[in-house]
Short mmCIF file of C-alpha atoms and ligand atoms in Angstrom, two decimals:
data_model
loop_
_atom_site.label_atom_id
_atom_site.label_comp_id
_atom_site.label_asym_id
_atom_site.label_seq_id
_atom_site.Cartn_x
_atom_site.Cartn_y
_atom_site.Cartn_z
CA UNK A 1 -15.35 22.78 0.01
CA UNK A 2 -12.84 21.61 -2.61
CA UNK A 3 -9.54 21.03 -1.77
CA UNK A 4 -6.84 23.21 -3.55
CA UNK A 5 -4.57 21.50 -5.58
CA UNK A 6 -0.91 22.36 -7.10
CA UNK A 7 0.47 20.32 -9.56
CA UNK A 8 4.13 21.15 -11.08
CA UNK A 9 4.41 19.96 -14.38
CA UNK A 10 8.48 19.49 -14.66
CA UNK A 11 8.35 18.98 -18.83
CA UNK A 12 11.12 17.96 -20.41
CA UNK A 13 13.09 19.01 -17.77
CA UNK A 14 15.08 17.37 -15.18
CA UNK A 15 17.91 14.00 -15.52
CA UNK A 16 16.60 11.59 -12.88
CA UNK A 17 19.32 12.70 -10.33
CA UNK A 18 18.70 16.20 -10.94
CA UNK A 19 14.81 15.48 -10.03
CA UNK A 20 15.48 13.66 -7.04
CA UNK A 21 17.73 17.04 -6.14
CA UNK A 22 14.48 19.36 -7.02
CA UNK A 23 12.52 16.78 -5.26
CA UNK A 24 14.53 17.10 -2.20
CA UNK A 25 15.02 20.81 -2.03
CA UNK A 26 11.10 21.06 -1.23
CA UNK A 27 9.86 18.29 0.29
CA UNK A 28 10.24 18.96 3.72
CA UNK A 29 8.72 22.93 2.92
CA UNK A 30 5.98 21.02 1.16
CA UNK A 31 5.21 18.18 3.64
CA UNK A 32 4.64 21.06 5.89
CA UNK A 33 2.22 22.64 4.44
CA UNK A 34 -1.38 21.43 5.04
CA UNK A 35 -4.77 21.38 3.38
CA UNK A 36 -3.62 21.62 0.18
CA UNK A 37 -2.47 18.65 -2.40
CA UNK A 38 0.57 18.93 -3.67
CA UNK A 39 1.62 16.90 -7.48
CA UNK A 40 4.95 16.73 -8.91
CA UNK A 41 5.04 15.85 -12.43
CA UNK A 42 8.35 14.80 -13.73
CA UNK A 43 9.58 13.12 -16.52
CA UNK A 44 8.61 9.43 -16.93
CA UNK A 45 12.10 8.51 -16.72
CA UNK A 46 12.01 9.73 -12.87
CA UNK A 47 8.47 8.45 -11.91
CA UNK A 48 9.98 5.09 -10.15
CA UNK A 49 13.34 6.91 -7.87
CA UNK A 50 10.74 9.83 -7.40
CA UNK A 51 7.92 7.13 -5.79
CA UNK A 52 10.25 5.75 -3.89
CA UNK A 53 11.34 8.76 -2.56
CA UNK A 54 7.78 10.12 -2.24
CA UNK A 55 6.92 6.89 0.10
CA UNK A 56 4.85 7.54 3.14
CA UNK A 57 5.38 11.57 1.94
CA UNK A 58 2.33 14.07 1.87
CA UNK A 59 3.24 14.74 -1.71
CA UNK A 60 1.40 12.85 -4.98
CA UNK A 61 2.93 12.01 -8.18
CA UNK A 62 1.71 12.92 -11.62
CA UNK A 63 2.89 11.89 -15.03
CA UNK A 64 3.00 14.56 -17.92
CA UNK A 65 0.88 12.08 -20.73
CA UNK A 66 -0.07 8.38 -21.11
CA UNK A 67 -1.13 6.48 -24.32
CA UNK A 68 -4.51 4.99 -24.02
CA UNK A 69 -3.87 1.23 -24.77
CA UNK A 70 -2.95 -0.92 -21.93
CA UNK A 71 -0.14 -2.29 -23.83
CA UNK A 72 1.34 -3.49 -27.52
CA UNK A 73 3.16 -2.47 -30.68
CA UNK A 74 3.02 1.48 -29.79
CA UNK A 75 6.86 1.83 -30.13
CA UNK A 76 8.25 5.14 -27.67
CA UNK A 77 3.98 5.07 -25.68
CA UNK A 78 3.90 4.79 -22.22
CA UNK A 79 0.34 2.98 -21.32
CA UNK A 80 -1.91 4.21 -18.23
CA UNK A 81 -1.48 0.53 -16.54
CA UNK A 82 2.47 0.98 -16.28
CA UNK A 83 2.00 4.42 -14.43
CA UNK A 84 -0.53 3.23 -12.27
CA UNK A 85 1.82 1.50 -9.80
CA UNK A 86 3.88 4.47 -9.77
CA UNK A 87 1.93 7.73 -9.26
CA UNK A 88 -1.55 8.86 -9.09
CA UNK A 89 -1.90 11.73 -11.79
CA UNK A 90 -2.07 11.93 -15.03
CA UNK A 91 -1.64 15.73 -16.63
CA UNK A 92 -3.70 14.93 -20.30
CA UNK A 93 -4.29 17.52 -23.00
CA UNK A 94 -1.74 19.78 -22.27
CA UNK A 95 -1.64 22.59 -25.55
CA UNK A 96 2.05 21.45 -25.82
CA UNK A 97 0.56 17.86 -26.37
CA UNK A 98 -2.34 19.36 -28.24
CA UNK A 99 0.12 21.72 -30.47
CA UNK A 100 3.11 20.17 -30.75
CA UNK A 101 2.54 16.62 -30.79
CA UNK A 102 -0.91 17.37 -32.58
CA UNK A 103 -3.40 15.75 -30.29
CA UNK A 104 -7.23 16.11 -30.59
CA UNK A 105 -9.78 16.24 -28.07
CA UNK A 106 -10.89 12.33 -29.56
CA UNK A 107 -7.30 11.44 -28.53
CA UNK A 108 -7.58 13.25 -25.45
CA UNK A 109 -10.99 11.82 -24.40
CA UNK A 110 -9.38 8.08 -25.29
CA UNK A 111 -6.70 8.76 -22.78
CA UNK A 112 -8.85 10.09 -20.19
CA UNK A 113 -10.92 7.15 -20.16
CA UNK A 114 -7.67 4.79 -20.17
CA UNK A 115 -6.23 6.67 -17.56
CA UNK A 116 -9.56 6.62 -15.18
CA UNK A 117 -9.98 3.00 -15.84
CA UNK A 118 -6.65 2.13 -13.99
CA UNK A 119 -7.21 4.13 -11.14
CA UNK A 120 -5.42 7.21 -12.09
CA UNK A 121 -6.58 11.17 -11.47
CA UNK A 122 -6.17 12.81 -15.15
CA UNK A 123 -5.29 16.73 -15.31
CA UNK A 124 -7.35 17.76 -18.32
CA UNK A 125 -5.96 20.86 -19.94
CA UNK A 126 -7.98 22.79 -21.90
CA UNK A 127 -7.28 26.70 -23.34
CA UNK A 128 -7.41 28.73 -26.58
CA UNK A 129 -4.63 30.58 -28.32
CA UNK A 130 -3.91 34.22 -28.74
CA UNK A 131 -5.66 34.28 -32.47
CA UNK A 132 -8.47 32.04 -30.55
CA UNK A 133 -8.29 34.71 -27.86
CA UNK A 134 -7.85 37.94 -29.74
CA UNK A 135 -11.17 37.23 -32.16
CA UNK A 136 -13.27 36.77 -28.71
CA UNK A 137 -13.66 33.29 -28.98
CA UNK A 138 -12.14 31.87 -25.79
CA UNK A 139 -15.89 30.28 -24.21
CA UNK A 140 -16.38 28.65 -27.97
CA UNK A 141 -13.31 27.42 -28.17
CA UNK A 142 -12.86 25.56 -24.38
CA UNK A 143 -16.33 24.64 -24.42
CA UNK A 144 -15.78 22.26 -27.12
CA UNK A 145 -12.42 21.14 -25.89
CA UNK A 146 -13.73 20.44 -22.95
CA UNK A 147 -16.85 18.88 -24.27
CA UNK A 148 -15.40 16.81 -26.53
CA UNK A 149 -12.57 15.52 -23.94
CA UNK A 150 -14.87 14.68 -21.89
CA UNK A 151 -16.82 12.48 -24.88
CA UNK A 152 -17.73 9.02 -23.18
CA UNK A 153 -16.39 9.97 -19.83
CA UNK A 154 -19.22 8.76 -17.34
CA UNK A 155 -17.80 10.71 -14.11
CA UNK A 156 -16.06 12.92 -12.92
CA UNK A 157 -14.78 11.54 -9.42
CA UNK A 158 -10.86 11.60 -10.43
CA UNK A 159 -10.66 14.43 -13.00
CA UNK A 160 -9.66 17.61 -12.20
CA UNK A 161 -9.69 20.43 -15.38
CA UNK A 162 -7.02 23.19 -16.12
CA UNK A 163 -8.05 26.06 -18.29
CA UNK A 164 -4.45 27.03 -19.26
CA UNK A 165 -5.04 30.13 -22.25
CA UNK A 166 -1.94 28.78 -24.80
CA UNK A 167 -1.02 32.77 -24.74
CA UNK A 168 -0.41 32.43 -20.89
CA UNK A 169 1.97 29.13 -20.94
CA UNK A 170 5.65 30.45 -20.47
CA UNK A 171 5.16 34.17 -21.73
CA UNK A 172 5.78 35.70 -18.36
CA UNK A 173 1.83 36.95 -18.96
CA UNK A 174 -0.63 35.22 -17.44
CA UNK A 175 -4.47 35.68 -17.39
CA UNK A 176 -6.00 38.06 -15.01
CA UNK A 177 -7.58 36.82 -12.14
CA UNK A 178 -10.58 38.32 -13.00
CA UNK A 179 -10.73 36.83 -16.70
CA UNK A 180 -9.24 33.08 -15.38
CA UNK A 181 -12.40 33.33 -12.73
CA UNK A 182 -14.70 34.09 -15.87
CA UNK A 183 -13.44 31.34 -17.66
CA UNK A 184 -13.30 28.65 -14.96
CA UNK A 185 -17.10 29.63 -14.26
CA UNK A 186 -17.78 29.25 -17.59
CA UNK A 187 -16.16 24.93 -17.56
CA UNK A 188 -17.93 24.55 -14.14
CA UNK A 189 -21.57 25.57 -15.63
CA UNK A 190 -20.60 23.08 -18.91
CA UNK A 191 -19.82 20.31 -16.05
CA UNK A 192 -23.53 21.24 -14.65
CA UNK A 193 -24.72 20.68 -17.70
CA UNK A 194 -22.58 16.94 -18.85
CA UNK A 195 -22.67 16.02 -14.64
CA UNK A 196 -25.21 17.36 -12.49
CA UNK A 197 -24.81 20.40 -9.83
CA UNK A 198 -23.31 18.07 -7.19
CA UNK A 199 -20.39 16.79 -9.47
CA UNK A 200 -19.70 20.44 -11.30
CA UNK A 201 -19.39 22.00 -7.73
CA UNK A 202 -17.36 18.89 -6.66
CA UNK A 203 -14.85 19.17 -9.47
CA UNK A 204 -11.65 21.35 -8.87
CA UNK A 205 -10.60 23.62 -11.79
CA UNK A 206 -7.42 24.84 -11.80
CA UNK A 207 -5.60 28.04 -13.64
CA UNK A 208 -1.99 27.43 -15.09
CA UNK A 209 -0.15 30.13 -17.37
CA UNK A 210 2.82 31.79 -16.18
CA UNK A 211 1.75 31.35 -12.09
CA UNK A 212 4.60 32.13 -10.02
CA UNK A 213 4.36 33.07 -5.91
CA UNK A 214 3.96 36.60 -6.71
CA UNK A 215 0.68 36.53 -8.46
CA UNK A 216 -0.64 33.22 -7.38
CA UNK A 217 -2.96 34.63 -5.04
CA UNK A 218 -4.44 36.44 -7.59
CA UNK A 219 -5.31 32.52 -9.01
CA UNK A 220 -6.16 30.69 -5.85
CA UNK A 221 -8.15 33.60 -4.47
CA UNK A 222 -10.99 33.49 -6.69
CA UNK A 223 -14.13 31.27 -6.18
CA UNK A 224 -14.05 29.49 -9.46
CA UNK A 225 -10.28 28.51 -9.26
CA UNK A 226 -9.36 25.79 -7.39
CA UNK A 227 -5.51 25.98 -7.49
CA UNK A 228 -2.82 26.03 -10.33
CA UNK A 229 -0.85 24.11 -12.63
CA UNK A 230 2.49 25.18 -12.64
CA UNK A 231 5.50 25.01 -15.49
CA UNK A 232 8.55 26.99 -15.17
CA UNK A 233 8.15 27.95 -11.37
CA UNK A 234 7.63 24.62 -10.38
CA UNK A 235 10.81 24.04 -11.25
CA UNK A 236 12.42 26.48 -8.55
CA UNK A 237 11.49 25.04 -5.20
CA UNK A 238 10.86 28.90 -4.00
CA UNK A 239 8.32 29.59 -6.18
CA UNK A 240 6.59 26.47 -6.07
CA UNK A 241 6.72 26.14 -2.61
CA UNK A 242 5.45 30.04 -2.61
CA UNK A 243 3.13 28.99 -4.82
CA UNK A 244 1.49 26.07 -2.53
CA UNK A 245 1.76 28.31 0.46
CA UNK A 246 -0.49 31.22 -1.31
CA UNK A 247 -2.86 28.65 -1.95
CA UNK A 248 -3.03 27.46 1.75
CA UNK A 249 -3.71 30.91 3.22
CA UNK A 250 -6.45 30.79 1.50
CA UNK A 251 -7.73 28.49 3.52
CA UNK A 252 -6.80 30.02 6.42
CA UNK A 253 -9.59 31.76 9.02
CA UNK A 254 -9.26 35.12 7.95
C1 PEP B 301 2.18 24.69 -18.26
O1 PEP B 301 2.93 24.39 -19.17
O2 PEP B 301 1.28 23.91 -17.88
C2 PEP B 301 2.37 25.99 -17.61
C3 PEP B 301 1.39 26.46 -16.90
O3 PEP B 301 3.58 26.60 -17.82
P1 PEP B 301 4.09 27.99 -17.18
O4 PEP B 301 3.70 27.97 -15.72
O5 PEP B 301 5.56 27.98 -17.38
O6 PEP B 301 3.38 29.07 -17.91
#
């Protein structure tokens, strides 16, 4: 059985003593809540107060992107062997990444492999955009994404993948559970095919676009979807914590 797994992706949100405030607002809810891992993913600027506060807790640490060189002449990049001391995640490929910052999957798959080869879990995002979605293309497009990501990576031990649809990400209009499920099947049966049956049903895939408590269950509830990735409710220690809980009762006997 996999593990569920929520992961709060804090963006540029957040001065460092305003995270340790969010930070302390839900740890002891969080803490309490078992069988599911919980990631915080703040901004790099509040990775080292946020470890130390995180010592000993039940709670992991995630950073939002790394660059894939250990170190050098790569003026504002943060390098996978500096965050490796200081949390265990790694979100990579996120669409704002992707869109904004205009990353490609060769990038992505570069930083994946970085990030694995000094210990850390990576987050790989994948998800297509409302033209991507509206023209039917949604399997095409995160296929190759997630394909091409993947490019070189030999396994699959520390990698967990979000399908986050772009249309989804802060909108307030998230993915049905029904067409998430149908999606998330879809990565898992590409996994099969790159990783063997044992790995595929090994890996966790999680759904992340516009989750909030109220329709997390809807998420967390289905067999392909292994928990969420959170932005703007993970930011309000209600939700998120809401959030974690709906994925523990699903664990629960029923
Ligand atoms: C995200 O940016 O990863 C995300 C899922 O954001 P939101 O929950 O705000 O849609």
């Amino acid at each position: 059985m996999r593990t569920p797994l929520i992961a709060g992706n804090w963006k540029m949100n957040c001065s460092v003593e305003e995270a340790l405030r969010l930070l302390d607002e839900m740890l002891p809810r969080l803490s309490a809540i078992q069988g599911v891992e919980k990631v915080v993913c703040p901004p790099f600027v509040a990775l080292a107060p946020l470890a130390r506060a995180l010592e000993g807790a039940d709670v992991k640490l995630g950073a939002q992107n790394c660059y894939f060189e250990p170190k050098g002449a790569f003026t504002g990049e943060i390098s996978p062997a500096m965050l490796a001391p200081l949390c265990q995640y790694v979100i990579l490929g996120h669409s704002e990444r992707r869109a904004i910052f205009g990353e490609d999957d060769a990038l992505v798959s570069r930083k994946v492999r970085a990030a694995l080869a000094h210990g850390l879990s990576v987050i790989l995002c994948v998800g297509e955009n409302l033209a991507e979605h509206q023209a039917g293309r949604t399997a095409d497009v995160v296929i190759n994404q997630l394909q091409a990501s993947l490019e070189d990576v030999l396994g699959l031990d520390r990698v967990v993948i979000a399908y986050e649809p772009v249309w989804a990400i802060g909108t307030g209009q998230p993915a049905t559970g029904h067409q998430a499920n149908h999606v998330a099947a879809t990565l898992r049966s590409v996994l099969r095919g790159l990783y063997g049956p044992e790995t595929a049903e090994r890996t966790r895939i999680l759904y992340g676009g516009s989750v909030i408590a109220a329709n997390a269950s809807e998420f967390v509830d289905q067999p392909e979807i292994d928990g969420a990735l959170v932005g703007g409710a993970s930011l309000k220690p209600d939700e998120f914590v809401g959030i974690v809980n709906k994925a523990a009762v699903r664990l629960a006997p029923q």
